[in-house]
Amino acid sequence: MENSKLKPTESELEILQVIWEFGSSTVRFINDRLNQNKKVGYTTTLKLMQIMTEKGILSRNTESRTHIYSSLITQDEAQQQMLDKLLKSVFGGSAKNLVIQALGNHKSTKTELEEIKKLIQELEGGEK
Amino acid sequence: MENSKLKPTESELEILQVIWEFGSSTVRFINDRLNQNKKVGYTTTLKLMQIMTEKGILSRNTESRTHIYSSLITQDEAQQQMLDKLLKSVFGGSAKNLVIQALGNHKSTKTELEEIKKLIQELEGGEK
DNA sequence: ATTTGTTTACGAAACTATTCGTAGATAAAC
DNA sequence: GTTTATCTACGAATAGTTTCGTAAACAAAT
């Protein structure tokens, strides 16, 4: 309920992704990771992470000289929030359309499809 | 293949949504629509639509004094593109996770769920 | 014809996001 | 202990987005 309004920017999401995948990290580690995809200066990443800390997206442990940053928002929260936004802004609020696009255009394994089917069964059971 | 790189901003999406829903429109019409949700000046909307035209997101018919704007990108294209981005940036590329979140947290009718199940059947049939 | 209203064009202000250079502190290497 | 490398802090430049005021052209109303 606290951070319900937080919407990470593009660059901030890239940083969050690293933390979500590898856990709390240093600026160095994250910057190295980012540089596997595109060139970005160390102080750029540092600055971004400092800003994110001010915004309440990250927290940091400053005990040692090299600070260690953690995410204050879970991947789940971010997923939920951004999905909501996309749903409203581009899919006219229809989850069905979104799901159909997602399934239709991105290969999913048979196992994955089975899992989704199972979920649908449960949902159908739960609703009247 | 032309506009594959176009990523509409927040405000631009709001304008596109109106055009997608009602078809080619004037600035006046779109601005009135937008003002049903939030206050926004006429010239603000005008300016945005002019910029969108420069970017190649909209085209316009200037025969009469009151210009008529059309979208150069379809809702489908926008959906596909933004879904891709969301998938990569927040869902680690897993369409399954995205679908599960979408279905789990947004009420869908039984009919909708059936349609999705049908789609999955087709997909399973098509794949080996 | 004059006033009033509507439209486009233009420019610039306000705000946000992104980038990085420089300086100073601390640690590591020698 | 001096040099070298690494780190944070800070400020500022750049770029992108959003906002709107003003002016000029034109149309409608009177």
GROMACS .gro file of C-alpha atoms (C1' of nucleotides) in nm:
model
  316
    1MET     CA    1   0.000   0.000   0.000
    2GLU     CA    2   0.304   0.215   0.051
    3ASN     CA    3   0.465   0.190  -0.284
    4SER     CA    4   0.150   0.140  -0.483
    5LYS     CA    5   0.228   0.450  -0.682
    6LEU     CA    6   0.584   0.367  -0.773
    7LYS     CA    7   0.637   0.328  -1.139
    8PRO     CA    8   0.996   0.248  -1.228
    9THR     CA    9   1.127   0.402  -1.546
   10GLU     CA   10   1.280   0.206  -1.829
   11SER     CA   11   1.633   0.232  -1.692
   12GLU     CA   12   1.522   0.164  -1.340
   13LEU     CA   13   1.356  -0.155  -1.452
   14GLU     CA   14   1.679  -0.278  -1.603
   15ILE     CA   15   1.846  -0.236  -1.268
   16LEU     CA   16   1.560  -0.398  -1.082
   17GLN     CA   17   1.577  -0.696  -1.310
   18VAL     CA   18   1.934  -0.766  -1.211
   19ILE     CA   19   1.847  -0.744  -0.843
   20TRP     CA   20   1.545  -0.964  -0.886
   21GLU     CA   21   1.755  -1.223  -1.060
   22PHE     CA   22   2.069  -1.216  -0.848
   23GLY     CA   23   1.957  -1.063  -0.522
   24SER     CA   24   2.103  -0.760  -0.347
   25SER     CA   25   2.397  -0.627  -0.541
   26THR     CA   26   2.662  -0.360  -0.564
   27VAL     CA   27   2.668  -0.086  -0.822
   28ARG     CA   28   2.970  -0.252  -0.981
   29PHE     CA   29   2.796  -0.583  -1.026
   30ILE     CA   30   2.486  -0.427  -1.172
   31ASN     CA   31   2.678  -0.200  -1.402
   32ASP     CA   32   2.881  -0.493  -1.532
   33ARG     CA   33   2.563  -0.683  -1.597
   34LEU     CA   34   2.402  -0.391  -1.779
   35ASN     CA   35   2.710  -0.356  -1.993
   36GLN     CA   36   2.656  -0.702  -2.131
   37ASN     CA   37   2.371  -0.551  -2.324
   38LYS     CA   38   2.469  -0.188  -2.380
   39LYS     CA   39   2.740   0.055  -2.288
   40VAL     CA   40   2.656   0.255  -1.980
   41GLY     CA   41   2.893   0.445  -1.752
   42TYR     CA   42   2.954   0.341  -1.395
   43THR     CA   43   2.853   0.674  -1.247
   44THR     CA   44   2.539   0.668  -1.454
   45THR     CA   45   2.430   0.348  -1.291
   46LEU     CA   46   2.540   0.477  -0.952
   47LYS     CA   47   2.337   0.793  -0.993
   48LEU     CA   48   2.032   0.603  -1.101
   49MET     CA   49   2.053   0.374  -0.802
   50GLN     CA   50   2.095   0.668  -0.569
   51ILE     CA   51   1.784   0.825  -0.715
   52MET     CA   52   1.596   0.499  -0.684
   53THR     CA   53   1.696   0.490  -0.320
   54GLU     CA   54   1.559   0.840  -0.267
   55LYS     CA   55   1.238   0.738  -0.437
   56GLY     CA   56   1.202   0.437  -0.211
   57ILE     CA   57   1.246   0.178  -0.482
   58LEU     CA   58   1.574   0.052  -0.342
   59SER     CA   59   1.730   0.042   0.002
   60ARG     CA   60   2.098   0.015   0.072
   61ASN     CA   61   2.335  -0.115   0.331
   62THR     CA   62   2.614   0.137   0.384
   63GLU     CA   63   2.811  -0.045   0.651
   64SER     CA   64   3.102  -0.117   0.427
   65ARG     CA   65   3.239   0.134   0.182
   66THR     CA   66   3.088  -0.056  -0.106
   67HIS     CA   67   2.717  -0.019  -0.061
   68ILE     CA   68   2.483  -0.307  -0.120
   69TYR     CA   69   2.148  -0.230  -0.274
   70SER     CA   70   1.826  -0.425  -0.230
   71SER     CA   71   1.491  -0.390  -0.400
   72LEU     CA   72   1.198  -0.264  -0.197
   73ILE     CA   73   0.948  -0.379  -0.454
   74THR     CA   74   0.904  -0.739  -0.551
   75GLN     CA   75   0.894  -0.858  -0.904
   76ASP     CA   76   0.539  -0.970  -0.839
   77GLU     CA   77   0.430  -0.623  -0.740
   78ALA     CA   78   0.593  -0.470  -1.042
   79GLN     CA   79   0.441  -0.730  -1.270
   80GLN     CA   80   0.096  -0.673  -1.131
   81GLN     CA   81   0.121  -0.299  -1.154
   82MET     CA   82   0.260  -0.278  -1.502
   83LEU     CA   83   0.025  -0.541  -1.628
   84ASP     CA   84  -0.263  -0.333  -1.498
   85LYS     CA   85  -0.134  -0.031  -1.677
   86LEU     CA   86  -0.080  -0.210  -2.004
   87LEU     CA   87  -0.421  -0.367  -1.976
   88LYS     CA   88  -0.588  -0.032  -1.937
   89SER     CA   89  -0.379   0.166  -2.179
   90VAL     CA   90  -0.351  -0.068  -2.475
   91PHE     CA   91  -0.592  -0.356  -2.432
   92GLY     CA   92  -0.898  -0.164  -2.330
   93GLY     CA   93  -0.907  -0.354  -2.002
   94SER     CA   94  -0.967  -0.693  -2.157
   95ALA     CA   95  -0.747  -0.955  -1.995
   96LYS     CA   96  -0.871  -1.204  -2.248
   97ASN     CA   97  -0.733  -1.010  -2.540
   98LEU     CA   98  -0.405  -0.970  -2.366
   99VAL     CA   99  -0.378  -1.339  -2.292
  100ILE     CA  100  -0.466  -1.432  -2.644
  101GLN     CA  101  -0.202  -1.202  -2.785
  102ALA     CA  102   0.053  -1.330  -2.539
  103LEU     CA  103  -0.015  -1.694  -2.611
  104GLY     CA  104  -0.062  -1.652  -2.981
  105ASN     CA  105   0.261  -1.475  -3.053
  106HIS     CA  106   0.506  -1.621  -2.811
  107LYS     CA  107   0.590  -1.984  -2.817
  108SER     CA  108   0.502  -2.159  -2.499
  109THR     CA  109   0.585  -2.517  -2.425
  110LYS     CA  110   0.318  -2.781  -2.395
  111THR     CA  111   0.388  -2.800  -2.026
  112GLU     CA  112   0.330  -2.431  -1.986
  113LEU     CA  113   0.006  -2.450  -2.174
  114GLU     CA  114  -0.103  -2.734  -1.950
  115GLU     CA  115  -0.029  -2.525  -1.644
  116ILE     CA  116  -0.237  -2.243  -1.779
  117LYS     CA  117  -0.521  -2.478  -1.856
  118LYS     CA  118  -0.506  -2.605  -1.504
  119LEU     CA  119  -0.526  -2.252  -1.374
  120ILE     CA  120  -0.831  -2.187  -1.586
  121GLN     CA  121  -0.998  -2.499  -1.448
  122GLU     CA  122  -0.942  -2.370  -1.099
  123LEU     CA  123  -1.076  -2.028  -1.185
  124GLU     CA  124  -1.383  -2.179  -1.339
  125GLY     CA  125  -1.439  -2.394  -1.038
  126GLY     CA  126  -1.406  -2.098  -0.807
  127GLU     CA  127  -1.646  -1.869  -0.991
  128LYS     CA  128  -2.015  -1.934  -0.999
  129MET     CA  129   0.846  -0.319  -4.056
  130GLU     CA  130   0.851   0.056  -4.094
  131ASN     CA  131   0.726   0.161  -3.755
  132SER     CA  132   0.863  -0.132  -3.561
  133LYS     CA  133   1.058   0.105  -3.343
  134LEU     CA  134   0.779   0.341  -3.255
  135LYS     CA  135   0.703   0.349  -2.891
  136PRO     CA  136   0.423   0.589  -2.808
  137THR     CA  137   0.452   0.775  -2.481
  138GLU     CA  138   0.190   0.771  -2.210
  139SER     CA  139   0.009   1.075  -2.343
  140GLU     CA  140   0.035   0.962  -2.699
  141LEU     CA  141  -0.128   0.634  -2.608
  142GLU     CA  142  -0.425   0.817  -2.465
  143ILE     CA  143  -0.473   0.990  -2.795
  144LEU     CA  144  -0.426   0.672  -2.992
  145GLN     CA  145  -0.688   0.499  -2.783
  146VAL     CA  146  -0.949   0.753  -2.885
  147ILE     CA  147  -0.862   0.713  -3.251
  148TRP     CA  148  -0.864   0.336  -3.223
  149GLU     CA  149  -1.206   0.348  -3.066
  150PHE     CA  150  -1.372   0.615  -3.277
  151GLY     CA  151  -1.165   0.628  -3.592
  152SER     CA  152  -1.001   0.932  -3.748
  153SER     CA  153  -1.077   1.241  -3.544
  154THR     CA  154  -1.021   1.610  -3.502
  155VAL     CA  155  -0.817   1.763  -3.225
  156ARG     CA  156  -1.135   1.905  -3.079
  157PHE     CA  157  -1.301   1.567  -3.056
  158ILE     CA  158  -1.002   1.400  -2.900
  159ASN     CA  159  -0.943   1.680  -2.655
  160ASP     CA  160  -1.306   1.666  -2.544
  161ARG     CA  161  -1.274   1.293  -2.492
  162LEU     CA  162  -0.954   1.325  -2.293
  163ASN     CA  163  -1.119   1.586  -2.075
  164GLN     CA  164  -1.372   1.333  -1.962
  165ASN     CA  165  -1.093   1.182  -1.758
  166LYS     CA  166  -0.860   1.471  -1.679
  167LYS     CA  167  -0.819   1.839  -1.752
  168VAL     CA  168  -0.595   1.902  -2.047
  169GLY     CA  169  -0.566   2.216  -2.261
  170TYR     CA  170  -0.669   2.221  -2.622
  171THR     CA  171  -0.334   2.338  -2.748
  172THR     CA  172  -0.163   2.071  -2.545
  173THR     CA  173  -0.351   1.803  -2.731
  174LEU     CA  174  -0.293   1.984  -3.058
  175LYS     CA  175   0.079   2.003  -2.997
  176LEU     CA  176   0.101   1.638  -2.905
  177MET     CA  177  -0.082   1.536  -3.218
  178GLN     CA  178   0.144   1.753  -3.429
  179ILE     CA  179   0.446   1.587  -3.276
  180MET     CA  180   0.295   1.246  -3.330
  181THR     CA  181   0.247   1.337  -3.693
  182GLU     CA  182   0.614   1.433  -3.723
  183LYS     CA  183   0.712   1.105  -3.562
  184GLY     CA  184   0.503   0.912  -3.807
  185ILE     CA  185   0.253   0.784  -3.554
  186LEU     CA  186  -0.036   0.980  -3.701
  187SER     CA  187  -0.118   1.116  -4.042
  188ARG     CA  188  -0.353   1.402  -4.113
  189ASN     CA  189  -0.583   1.529  -4.378
  190THR     CA  190  -0.543   1.906  -4.412
  191GLU     CA  191  -0.792   1.970  -4.688
  192SER     CA  192  -1.033   2.156  -4.469
  193ARG     CA  193  -0.922   2.402  -4.207
  194THR     CA  194  -1.003   2.154  -3.935
  195HIS     CA  195  -0.752   1.878  -3.979
  196ILE     CA  196  -0.847   1.515  -3.941
  197TYR     CA  197  -0.596   1.282  -3.784
  198SER     CA  198  -0.562   0.910  -3.843
  199SER     CA  199  -0.345   0.652  -3.671
  200LEU     CA  200  -0.064   0.497  -3.868
  201ILE     CA  201  -0.023   0.216  -3.621
  202THR     CA  202  -0.294  -0.035  -3.548
  203GLN     CA  203  -0.399  -0.129  -3.200
  204ASP     CA  204  -0.279  -0.479  -3.276
  205GLU     CA  205   0.069  -0.361  -3.359
  206ALA     CA  206   0.086  -0.151  -3.046
  207GLN     CA  207  -0.042  -0.437  -2.834
  208GLN     CA  208   0.210  -0.677  -2.974
  209GLN     CA  209   0.497  -0.441  -2.935
  210MET     CA  210   0.422  -0.330  -2.584
  211LEU     CA  211   0.345  -0.681  -2.474
  212ASP     CA  212   0.685  -0.787  -2.601
  213LYS     CA  213   0.850  -0.512  -2.407
  214LEU     CA  214   0.665  -0.590  -2.087
  215LEU     CA  215   0.740  -0.955  -2.129
  216LYS     CA  216   1.109  -0.892  -2.159
  217SER     CA  217   1.141  -0.617  -1.903
  218VAL     CA  218   0.929  -0.745  -1.617
  219PHE     CA  219   0.840  -1.107  -1.680
  220GLY     CA  220   1.179  -1.236  -1.779
  221GLY     CA  221   1.038  -1.342  -2.115
  222SER     CA  222   0.796  -1.596  -1.976
  223ALA     CA  223   0.459  -1.564  -2.143
  224LYS     CA  224   0.324  -1.822  -1.905
  225ASN     CA  225   0.394  -1.609  -1.602
  226LEU     CA  226   0.236  -1.313  -1.768
  227VAL     CA  227  -0.077  -1.505  -1.857
  228ILE     CA  228  -0.108  -1.646  -1.510
  229GLN     CA  229  -0.080  -1.304  -1.354
  230ALA     CA  230  -0.329  -1.162  -1.599
  231LEU     CA  231  -0.583  -1.434  -1.544
  232GLY     CA  232  -0.532  -1.462  -1.172
  233ASN     CA  233  -0.579  -1.101  -1.085
  234HIS     CA  234  -0.835  -0.977  -1.330
  235LYS     CA  235  -1.176  -1.123  -1.335
  236SER     CA  236  -1.261  -1.286  -1.661
  237THR     CA  237  -1.598  -1.428  -1.747
  238LYS     CA  238  -1.652  -1.797  -1.792
  239THR     CA  239  -1.700  -1.737  -2.161
  240GLU     CA  240  -1.368  -1.564  -2.187
  241LEU     CA  241  -1.196  -1.843  -2.005
  242GLU     CA  242  -1.355  -2.090  -2.245
  243GLU     CA  243  -1.223  -1.896  -2.539
  244ILE     CA  244  -0.878  -1.902  -2.397
  245LYS     CA  245  -0.900  -2.274  -2.334
  246LYS     CA  246  -1.005  -2.323  -2.691
  247LEU     CA  247  -0.706  -2.124  -2.808
  248ILE     CA  248  -0.478  -2.341  -2.599
  249GLN     CA  249  -0.627  -2.654  -2.753
  250GLU     CA  250  -0.549  -2.517  -3.096
  251LEU     CA  251  -0.197  -2.428  -2.998
  252GLU     CA  252  -0.141  -2.772  -2.855
  253GLY     CA  253  -0.274  -2.929  -3.166
  254GLY     CA  254  -0.046  -2.723  -3.383
  255GLU     CA  255   0.270  -2.794  -3.189
  256LYS     CA  256   0.428  -3.136  -3.177
  257DA     C1'  257  -1.812   4.516  -4.150
  258DT     C1'  258  -1.716   4.415  -3.686
  259DT     C1'  259  -1.709   4.113  -3.323
  260DT     C1'  260  -1.668   3.658  -3.151
  261DG     C1'  261  -1.514   3.195  -3.169
  262DT     C1'  262  -1.230   2.820  -3.357
  263DT     C1'  263  -0.829   2.653  -3.560
  264DT     C1'  264  -0.330   2.594  -3.660
  265DA     C1'  265   0.155   2.723  -3.586
  266DC     C1'  266   0.516   2.842  -3.302
  267DG     C1'  267   0.798   2.894  -2.917
  268DA     C1'  268   0.913   2.838  -2.479
  269DA     C1'  269   0.857   2.702  -1.994
  270DA     C1'  270   0.826   2.327  -1.659
  271DC     C1'  271   0.916   1.887  -1.557
  272DT     C1'  272   1.130   1.426  -1.586
  273DA     C1'  273   1.480   1.104  -1.726
  274DT     C1'  274   1.940   0.997  -1.860
  275DT     C1'  275   2.415   1.068  -1.889
  276DC     C1'  276   2.858   1.152  -1.717
  277DG     C1'  277   3.264   1.452  -1.544
  278DT     C1'  278   3.501   1.586  -1.140
  279DA     C1'  279   3.634   1.577  -0.668
  280DG     C1'  280   3.721   1.370  -0.245
  281DA     C1'  281   3.740   0.961   0.051
  282DT     C1'  282   3.893   0.506   0.126
  283DA     C1'  283   4.120   0.084   0.025
  284DA     C1'  284   4.464  -0.203  -0.217
  285DA     C1'  285   4.902  -0.272  -0.430
  286DC     C1'  286   5.354  -0.180  -0.450
  287DG     C1'  287   5.425   0.573   0.263
  288DT     C1'  288   5.331   0.659  -0.214
  289DT     C1'  289   5.092   0.531  -0.603
  290DT     C1'  290   4.699   0.327  -0.809
  291DA     C1'  291   4.238   0.174  -0.819
  292DT     C1'  292   3.766   0.191  -0.655
  293DC     C1'  293   3.396   0.397  -0.446
  294DT     C1'  294   3.050   0.767  -0.321
  295DA     C1'  295   2.870   1.234  -0.361
  296DC     C1'  296   2.757   1.613  -0.620
  297DG     C1'  297   2.641   1.901  -0.985
  298DA     C1'  298   2.539   1.987  -1.424
  299DA     C1'  299   2.464   1.903  -1.923
  300DT     C1'  300   2.164   1.680  -2.241
  301DA     C1'  301   1.754   1.488  -2.407
  302DG     C1'  302   1.276   1.379  -2.399
  303DT     C1'  303   0.794   1.478  -2.244
  304DT     C1'  304   0.420   1.759  -2.127
  305DT     C1'  305   0.214   2.186  -2.076
  306DC     C1'  306   0.026   2.602  -2.243
  307DG     C1'  307   0.038   3.116  -2.389
  308DT     C1'  308   0.030   3.403  -2.784
  309DA     C1'  309  -0.032   3.520  -3.253
  310DA     C1'  310  -0.220   3.479  -3.702
  311DA     C1'  311  -0.562   3.290  -4.021
  312DC     C1'  312  -1.007   3.197  -4.098
  313DA     C1'  313  -1.507   3.126  -4.024
  314DA     C1'  314  -1.946   3.225  -3.804
  315DA     C1'  315  -2.258   3.527  -3.585
  316DT     C1'  316  -2.438   3.970  -3.527
   0.00000   0.00000   0.00000
